[in-house]
PDB file of C-alpha atoms in Angstrom:
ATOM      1  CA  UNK A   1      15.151 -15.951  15.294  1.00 95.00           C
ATOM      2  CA  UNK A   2      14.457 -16.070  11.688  1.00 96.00           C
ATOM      3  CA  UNK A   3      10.446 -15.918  11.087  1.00 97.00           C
ATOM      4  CA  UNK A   4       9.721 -16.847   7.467  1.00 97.00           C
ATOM      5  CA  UNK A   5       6.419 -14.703   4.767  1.00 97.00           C
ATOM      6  CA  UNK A   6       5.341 -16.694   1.901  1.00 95.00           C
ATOM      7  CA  UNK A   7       2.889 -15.744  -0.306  1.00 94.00           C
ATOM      8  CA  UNK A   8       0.788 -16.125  -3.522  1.00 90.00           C
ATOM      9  CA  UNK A   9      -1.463 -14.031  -5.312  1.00 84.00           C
ATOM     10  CA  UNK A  10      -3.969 -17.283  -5.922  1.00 76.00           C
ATOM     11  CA  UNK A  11      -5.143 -20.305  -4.450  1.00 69.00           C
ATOM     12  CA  UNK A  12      -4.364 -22.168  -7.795  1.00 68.00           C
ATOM     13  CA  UNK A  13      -0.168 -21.192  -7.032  1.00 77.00           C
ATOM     14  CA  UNK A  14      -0.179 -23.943  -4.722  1.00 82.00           C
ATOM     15  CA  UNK A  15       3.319 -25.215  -5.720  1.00 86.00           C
ATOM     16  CA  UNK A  16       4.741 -21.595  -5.888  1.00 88.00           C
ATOM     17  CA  UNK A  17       3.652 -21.589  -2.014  1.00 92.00           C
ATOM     18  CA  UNK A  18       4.937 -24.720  -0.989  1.00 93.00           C
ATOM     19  CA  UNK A  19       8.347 -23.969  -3.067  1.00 94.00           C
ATOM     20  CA  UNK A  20       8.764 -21.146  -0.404  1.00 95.00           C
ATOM     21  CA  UNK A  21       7.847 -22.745   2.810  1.00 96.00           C
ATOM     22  CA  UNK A  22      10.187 -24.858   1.536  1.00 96.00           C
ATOM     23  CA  UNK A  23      13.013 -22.474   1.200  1.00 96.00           C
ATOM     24  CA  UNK A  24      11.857 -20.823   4.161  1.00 97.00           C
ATOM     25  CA  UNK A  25      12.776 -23.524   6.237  1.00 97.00           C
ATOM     26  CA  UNK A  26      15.796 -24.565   4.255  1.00 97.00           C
ATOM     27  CA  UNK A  27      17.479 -21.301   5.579  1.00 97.00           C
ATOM     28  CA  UNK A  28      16.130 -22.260   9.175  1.00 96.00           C
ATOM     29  CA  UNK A  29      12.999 -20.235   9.934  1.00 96.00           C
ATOM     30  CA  UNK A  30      11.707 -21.393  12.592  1.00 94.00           C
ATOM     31  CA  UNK A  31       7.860 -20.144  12.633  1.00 97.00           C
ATOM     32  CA  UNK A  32       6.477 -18.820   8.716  1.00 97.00           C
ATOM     33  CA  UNK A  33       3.689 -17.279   8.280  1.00 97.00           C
ATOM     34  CA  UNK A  34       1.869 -17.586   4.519  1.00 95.00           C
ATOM     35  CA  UNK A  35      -1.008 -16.914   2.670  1.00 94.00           C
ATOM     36  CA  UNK A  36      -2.801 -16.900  -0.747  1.00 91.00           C
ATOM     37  CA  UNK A  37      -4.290 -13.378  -1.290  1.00 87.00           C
ATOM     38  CA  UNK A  38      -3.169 -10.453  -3.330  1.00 81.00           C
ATOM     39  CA  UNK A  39      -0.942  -7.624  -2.930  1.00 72.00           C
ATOM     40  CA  UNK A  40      -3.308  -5.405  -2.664  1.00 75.00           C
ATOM     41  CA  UNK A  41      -5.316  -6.590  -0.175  1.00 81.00           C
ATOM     42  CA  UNK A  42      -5.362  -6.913   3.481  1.00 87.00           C
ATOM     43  CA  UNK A  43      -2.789  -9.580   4.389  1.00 91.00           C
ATOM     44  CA  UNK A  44      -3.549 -10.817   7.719  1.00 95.00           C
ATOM     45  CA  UNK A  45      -0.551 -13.223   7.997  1.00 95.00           C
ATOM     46  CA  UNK A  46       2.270 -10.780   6.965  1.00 96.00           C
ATOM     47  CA  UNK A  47       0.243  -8.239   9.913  1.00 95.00           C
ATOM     48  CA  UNK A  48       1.095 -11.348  12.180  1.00 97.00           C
ATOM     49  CA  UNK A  49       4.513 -11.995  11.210  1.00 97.00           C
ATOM     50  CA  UNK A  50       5.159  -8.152  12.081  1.00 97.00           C
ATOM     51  CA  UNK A  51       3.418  -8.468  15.481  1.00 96.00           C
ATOM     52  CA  UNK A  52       5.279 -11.658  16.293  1.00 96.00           C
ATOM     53  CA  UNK A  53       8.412 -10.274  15.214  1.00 95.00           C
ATOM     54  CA  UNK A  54      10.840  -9.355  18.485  1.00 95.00           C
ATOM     55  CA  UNK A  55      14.435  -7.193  18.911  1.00 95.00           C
ATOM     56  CA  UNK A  56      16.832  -9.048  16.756  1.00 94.00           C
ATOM     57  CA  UNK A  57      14.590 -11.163  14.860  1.00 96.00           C
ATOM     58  CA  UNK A  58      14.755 -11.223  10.799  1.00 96.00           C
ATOM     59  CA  UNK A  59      11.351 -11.146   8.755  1.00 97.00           C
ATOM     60  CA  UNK A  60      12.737 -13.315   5.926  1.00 97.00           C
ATOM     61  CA  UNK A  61      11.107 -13.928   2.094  1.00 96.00           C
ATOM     62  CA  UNK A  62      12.066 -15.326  -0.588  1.00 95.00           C
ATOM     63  CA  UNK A  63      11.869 -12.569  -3.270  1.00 91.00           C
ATOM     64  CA  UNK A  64      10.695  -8.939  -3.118  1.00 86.00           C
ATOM     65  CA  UNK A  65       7.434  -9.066  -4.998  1.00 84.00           C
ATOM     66  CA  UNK A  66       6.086 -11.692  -2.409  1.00 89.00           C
ATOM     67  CA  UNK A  67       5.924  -8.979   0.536  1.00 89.00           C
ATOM     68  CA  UNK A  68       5.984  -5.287  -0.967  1.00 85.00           C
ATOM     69  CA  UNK A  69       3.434  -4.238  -3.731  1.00 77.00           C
ATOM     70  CA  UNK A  70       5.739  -0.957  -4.445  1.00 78.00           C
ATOM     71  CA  UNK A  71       8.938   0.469  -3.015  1.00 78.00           C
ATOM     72  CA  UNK A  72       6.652   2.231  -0.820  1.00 80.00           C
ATOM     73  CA  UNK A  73       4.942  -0.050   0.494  1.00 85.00           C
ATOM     74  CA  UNK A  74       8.029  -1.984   1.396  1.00 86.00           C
ATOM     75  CA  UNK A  75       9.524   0.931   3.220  1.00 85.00           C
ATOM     76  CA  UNK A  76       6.365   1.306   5.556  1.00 90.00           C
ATOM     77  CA  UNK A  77       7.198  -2.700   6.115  1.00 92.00           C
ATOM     78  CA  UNK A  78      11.041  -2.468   7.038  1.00 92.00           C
ATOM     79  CA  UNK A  79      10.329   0.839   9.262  1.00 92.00           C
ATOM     80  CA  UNK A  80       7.666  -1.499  11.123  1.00 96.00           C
ATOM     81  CA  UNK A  81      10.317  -3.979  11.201  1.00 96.00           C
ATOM     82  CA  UNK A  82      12.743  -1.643  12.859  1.00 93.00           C
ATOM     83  CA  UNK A  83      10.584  -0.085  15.215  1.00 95.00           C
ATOM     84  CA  UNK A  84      11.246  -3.215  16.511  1.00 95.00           C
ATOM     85  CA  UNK A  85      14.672  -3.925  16.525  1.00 95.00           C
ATOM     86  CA  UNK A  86      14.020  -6.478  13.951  1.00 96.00           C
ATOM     87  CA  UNK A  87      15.888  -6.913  10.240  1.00 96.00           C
ATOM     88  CA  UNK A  88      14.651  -7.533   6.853  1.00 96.00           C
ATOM     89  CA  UNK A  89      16.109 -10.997   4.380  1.00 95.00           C
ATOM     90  CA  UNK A  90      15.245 -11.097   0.901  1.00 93.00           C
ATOM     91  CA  UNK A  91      16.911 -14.245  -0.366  1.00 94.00           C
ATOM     92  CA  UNK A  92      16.584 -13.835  -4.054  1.00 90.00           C
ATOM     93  CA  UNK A  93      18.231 -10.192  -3.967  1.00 87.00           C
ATOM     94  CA  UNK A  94      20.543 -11.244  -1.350  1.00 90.00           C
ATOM     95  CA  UNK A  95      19.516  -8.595   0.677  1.00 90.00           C
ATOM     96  CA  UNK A  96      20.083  -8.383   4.559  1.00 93.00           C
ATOM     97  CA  UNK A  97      19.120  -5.222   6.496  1.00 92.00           C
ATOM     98  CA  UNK A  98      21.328  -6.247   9.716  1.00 91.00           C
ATOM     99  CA  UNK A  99      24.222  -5.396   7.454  1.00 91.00           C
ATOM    100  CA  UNK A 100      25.168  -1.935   6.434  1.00 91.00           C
ATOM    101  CA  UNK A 101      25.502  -3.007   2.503  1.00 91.00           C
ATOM    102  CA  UNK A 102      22.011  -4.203   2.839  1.00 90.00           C
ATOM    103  CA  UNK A 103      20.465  -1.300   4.730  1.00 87.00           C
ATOM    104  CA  UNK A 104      22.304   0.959   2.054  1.00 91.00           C
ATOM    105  CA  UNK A 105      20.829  -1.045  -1.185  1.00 88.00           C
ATOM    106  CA  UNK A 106      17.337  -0.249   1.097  1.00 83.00           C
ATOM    107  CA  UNK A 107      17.602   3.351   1.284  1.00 83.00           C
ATOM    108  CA  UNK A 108      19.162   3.813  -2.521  1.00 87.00           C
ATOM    109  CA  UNK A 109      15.969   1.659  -3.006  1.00 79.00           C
ATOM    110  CA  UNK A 110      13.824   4.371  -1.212  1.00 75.00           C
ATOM    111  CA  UNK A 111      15.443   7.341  -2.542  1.00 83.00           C
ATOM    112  CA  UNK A 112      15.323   6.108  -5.981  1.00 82.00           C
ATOM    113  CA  UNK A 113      11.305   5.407  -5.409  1.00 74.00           C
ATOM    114  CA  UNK A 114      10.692   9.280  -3.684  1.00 77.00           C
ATOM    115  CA  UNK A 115      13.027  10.433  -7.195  1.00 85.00           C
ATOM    116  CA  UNK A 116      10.242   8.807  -9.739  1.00 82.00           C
ATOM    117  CA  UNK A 117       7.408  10.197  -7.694  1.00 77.00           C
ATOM    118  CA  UNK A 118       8.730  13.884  -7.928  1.00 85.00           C
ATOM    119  CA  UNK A 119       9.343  13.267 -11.931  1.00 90.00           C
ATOM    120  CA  UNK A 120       5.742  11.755 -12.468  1.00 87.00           C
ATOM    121  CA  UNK A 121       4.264  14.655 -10.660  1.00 87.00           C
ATOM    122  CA  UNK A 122       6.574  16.963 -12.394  1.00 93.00           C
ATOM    123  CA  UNK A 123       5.506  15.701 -16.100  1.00 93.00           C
ATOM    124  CA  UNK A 124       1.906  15.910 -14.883  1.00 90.00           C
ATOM    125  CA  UNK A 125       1.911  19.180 -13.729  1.00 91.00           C
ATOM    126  CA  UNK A 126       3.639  19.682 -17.087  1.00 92.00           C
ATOM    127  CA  UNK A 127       0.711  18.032 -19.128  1.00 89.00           C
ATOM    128  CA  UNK A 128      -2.368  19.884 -17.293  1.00 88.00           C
ATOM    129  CA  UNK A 129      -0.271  23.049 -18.006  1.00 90.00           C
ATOM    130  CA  UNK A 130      -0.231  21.829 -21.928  1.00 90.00           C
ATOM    131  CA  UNK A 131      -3.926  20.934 -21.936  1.00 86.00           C
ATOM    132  CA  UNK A 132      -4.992  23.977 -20.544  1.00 87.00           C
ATOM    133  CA  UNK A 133      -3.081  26.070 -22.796  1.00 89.00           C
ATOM    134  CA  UNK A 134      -4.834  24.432 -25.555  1.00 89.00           C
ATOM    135  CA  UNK A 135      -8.288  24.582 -23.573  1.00 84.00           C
ATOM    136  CA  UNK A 136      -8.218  21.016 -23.223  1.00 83.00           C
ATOM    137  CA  UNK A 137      -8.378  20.332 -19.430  1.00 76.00           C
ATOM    138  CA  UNK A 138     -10.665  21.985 -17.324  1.00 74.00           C
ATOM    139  CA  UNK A 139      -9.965  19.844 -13.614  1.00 72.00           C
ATOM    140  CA  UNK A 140     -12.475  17.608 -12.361  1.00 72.00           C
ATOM    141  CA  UNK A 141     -16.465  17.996 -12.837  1.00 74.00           C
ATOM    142  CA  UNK A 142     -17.827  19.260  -9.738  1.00 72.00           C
ATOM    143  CA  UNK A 143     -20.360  16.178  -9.063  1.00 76.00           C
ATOM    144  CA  UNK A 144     -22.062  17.443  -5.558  1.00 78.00           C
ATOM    145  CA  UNK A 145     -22.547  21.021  -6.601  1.00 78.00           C
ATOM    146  CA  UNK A 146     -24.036  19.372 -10.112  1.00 81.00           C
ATOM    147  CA  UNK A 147     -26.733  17.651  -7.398  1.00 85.00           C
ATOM    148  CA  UNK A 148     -27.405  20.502  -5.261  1.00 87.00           C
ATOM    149  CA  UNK A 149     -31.431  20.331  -5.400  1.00 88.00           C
ATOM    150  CA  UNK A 150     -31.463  16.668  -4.888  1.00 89.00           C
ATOM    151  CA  UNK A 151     -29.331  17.384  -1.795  1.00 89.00           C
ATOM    152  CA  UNK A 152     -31.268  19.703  -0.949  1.00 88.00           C
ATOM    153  CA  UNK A 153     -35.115  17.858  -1.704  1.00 91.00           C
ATOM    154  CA  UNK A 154     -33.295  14.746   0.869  1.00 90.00           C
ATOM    155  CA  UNK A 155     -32.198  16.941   3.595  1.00 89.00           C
ATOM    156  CA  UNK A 156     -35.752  18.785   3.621  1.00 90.00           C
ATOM    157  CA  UNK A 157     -37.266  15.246   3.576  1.00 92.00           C
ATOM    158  CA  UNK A 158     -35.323  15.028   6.961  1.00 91.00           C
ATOM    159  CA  UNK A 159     -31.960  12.572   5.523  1.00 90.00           C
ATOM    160  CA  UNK A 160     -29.092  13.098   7.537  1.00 90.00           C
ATOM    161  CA  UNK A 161     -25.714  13.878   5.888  1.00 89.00           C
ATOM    162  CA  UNK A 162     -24.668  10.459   5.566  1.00 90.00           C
ATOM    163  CA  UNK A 163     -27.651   8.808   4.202  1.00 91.00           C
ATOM    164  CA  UNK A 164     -28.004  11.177   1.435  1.00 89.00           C
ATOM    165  CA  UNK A 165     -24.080  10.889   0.758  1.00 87.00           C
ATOM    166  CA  UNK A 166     -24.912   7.065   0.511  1.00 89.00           C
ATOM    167  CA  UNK A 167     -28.068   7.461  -1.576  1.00 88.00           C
ATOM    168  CA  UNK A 168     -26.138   9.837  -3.941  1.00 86.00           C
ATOM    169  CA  UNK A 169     -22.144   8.475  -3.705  1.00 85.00           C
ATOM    170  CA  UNK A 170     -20.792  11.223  -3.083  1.00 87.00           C
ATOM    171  CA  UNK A 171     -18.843  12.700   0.421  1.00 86.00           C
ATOM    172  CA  UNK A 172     -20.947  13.407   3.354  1.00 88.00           C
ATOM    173  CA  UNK A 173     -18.528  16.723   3.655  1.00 89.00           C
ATOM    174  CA  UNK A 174     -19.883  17.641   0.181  1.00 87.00           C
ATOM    175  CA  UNK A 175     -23.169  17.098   1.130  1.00 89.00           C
ATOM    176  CA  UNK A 176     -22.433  19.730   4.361  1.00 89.00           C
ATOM    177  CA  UNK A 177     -20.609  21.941   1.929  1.00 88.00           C
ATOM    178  CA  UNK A 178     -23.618  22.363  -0.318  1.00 86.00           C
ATOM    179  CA  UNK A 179     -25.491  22.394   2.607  1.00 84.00           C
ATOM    180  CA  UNK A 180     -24.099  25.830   3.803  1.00 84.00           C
ATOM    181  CA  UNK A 181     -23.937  27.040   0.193  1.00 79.00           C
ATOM    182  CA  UNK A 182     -20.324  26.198  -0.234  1.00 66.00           C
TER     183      UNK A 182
END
């Protein structure tokens, strides 16, 4: 069974939402889940397309940047998809993961993704190197050893852990480590 995602970043992308249910069903899904939220939040009806999704269904979307919010991200989705026997349909890339062309343009996809990652952390590594040679970069400011007597003063007042981690925004395991003198 095909089972259709649509979705917009906005409420006011109306048309951009219909314009996919639309060619949702033109390809024959038969149930379609959609939404209006942003990438980067929870989406609640792409969670129940992957829960309603069977052994030998296909999640299908109309472009990539309507279900993934990085390379990543869209990796996590197809092995959930998998895991149950299920395949993947991007119709603007053409893609289909129940073929072997399309589950090959997937993993170049994720290798290409973990490749990047490895350079960015190799030119930052690279840069705090730099910036310390020229005394530039000394890491992050310690900000719970900085508050250590006003950790202290609540936890004497009788504050657990996590209401002075609240009251000050920090972690309640830096509150423990300055706690024990950490």
């Amino acid at each position: 069974m095909l089972i259709g995602y649509a979705r917009t970043s906005t409420s006011d992308q109306e048309a951009g939402l219909e314009a996919q249910v639309r060619d949702l069903q033109a390809v024959g899904a038969k149930k379609i889940f959609s939404e209006q939220v942003s990438s980067v939040a929870h989406r609640v009806e792409l969670a129940r397309a992957l829960d309603y999704l069977r052994d030998h269904d296909t999640l299908v979307v109309t472009k990539l940047d309507r279900l993934a919010r990085s390379v990543k991200d869209l990796l996590n989705i197809v092995e959930v998809i998998q895991s149950k026997g299920g395949h993947l349909k991007i119709l603007a890339m053409d893609l289909d993961t129940s073929s072997s062309h399309g589950r090959l343009v997937l993993q170049l996809l994720g290798a290409i993704a973990e490749f990047e990652r490895a350079l960015m952390l190799e030119r930052q590594i690279e840069g705090i190197r730099r910036a310390r040679a020229l005394g530039k970069y000394c890491g992050r400011k310690p900000t719970a050893r900085a508050r250590k007597e006003e950790i202290v003063r609540l936890l004497n007042e009788g504050h657990g852990a996590t209401v002075v981690a609240r009251k000050l925004g920090i972690a309640r395991s830096s509150v423990y480590r300055v706690a024990s003198g950490g």
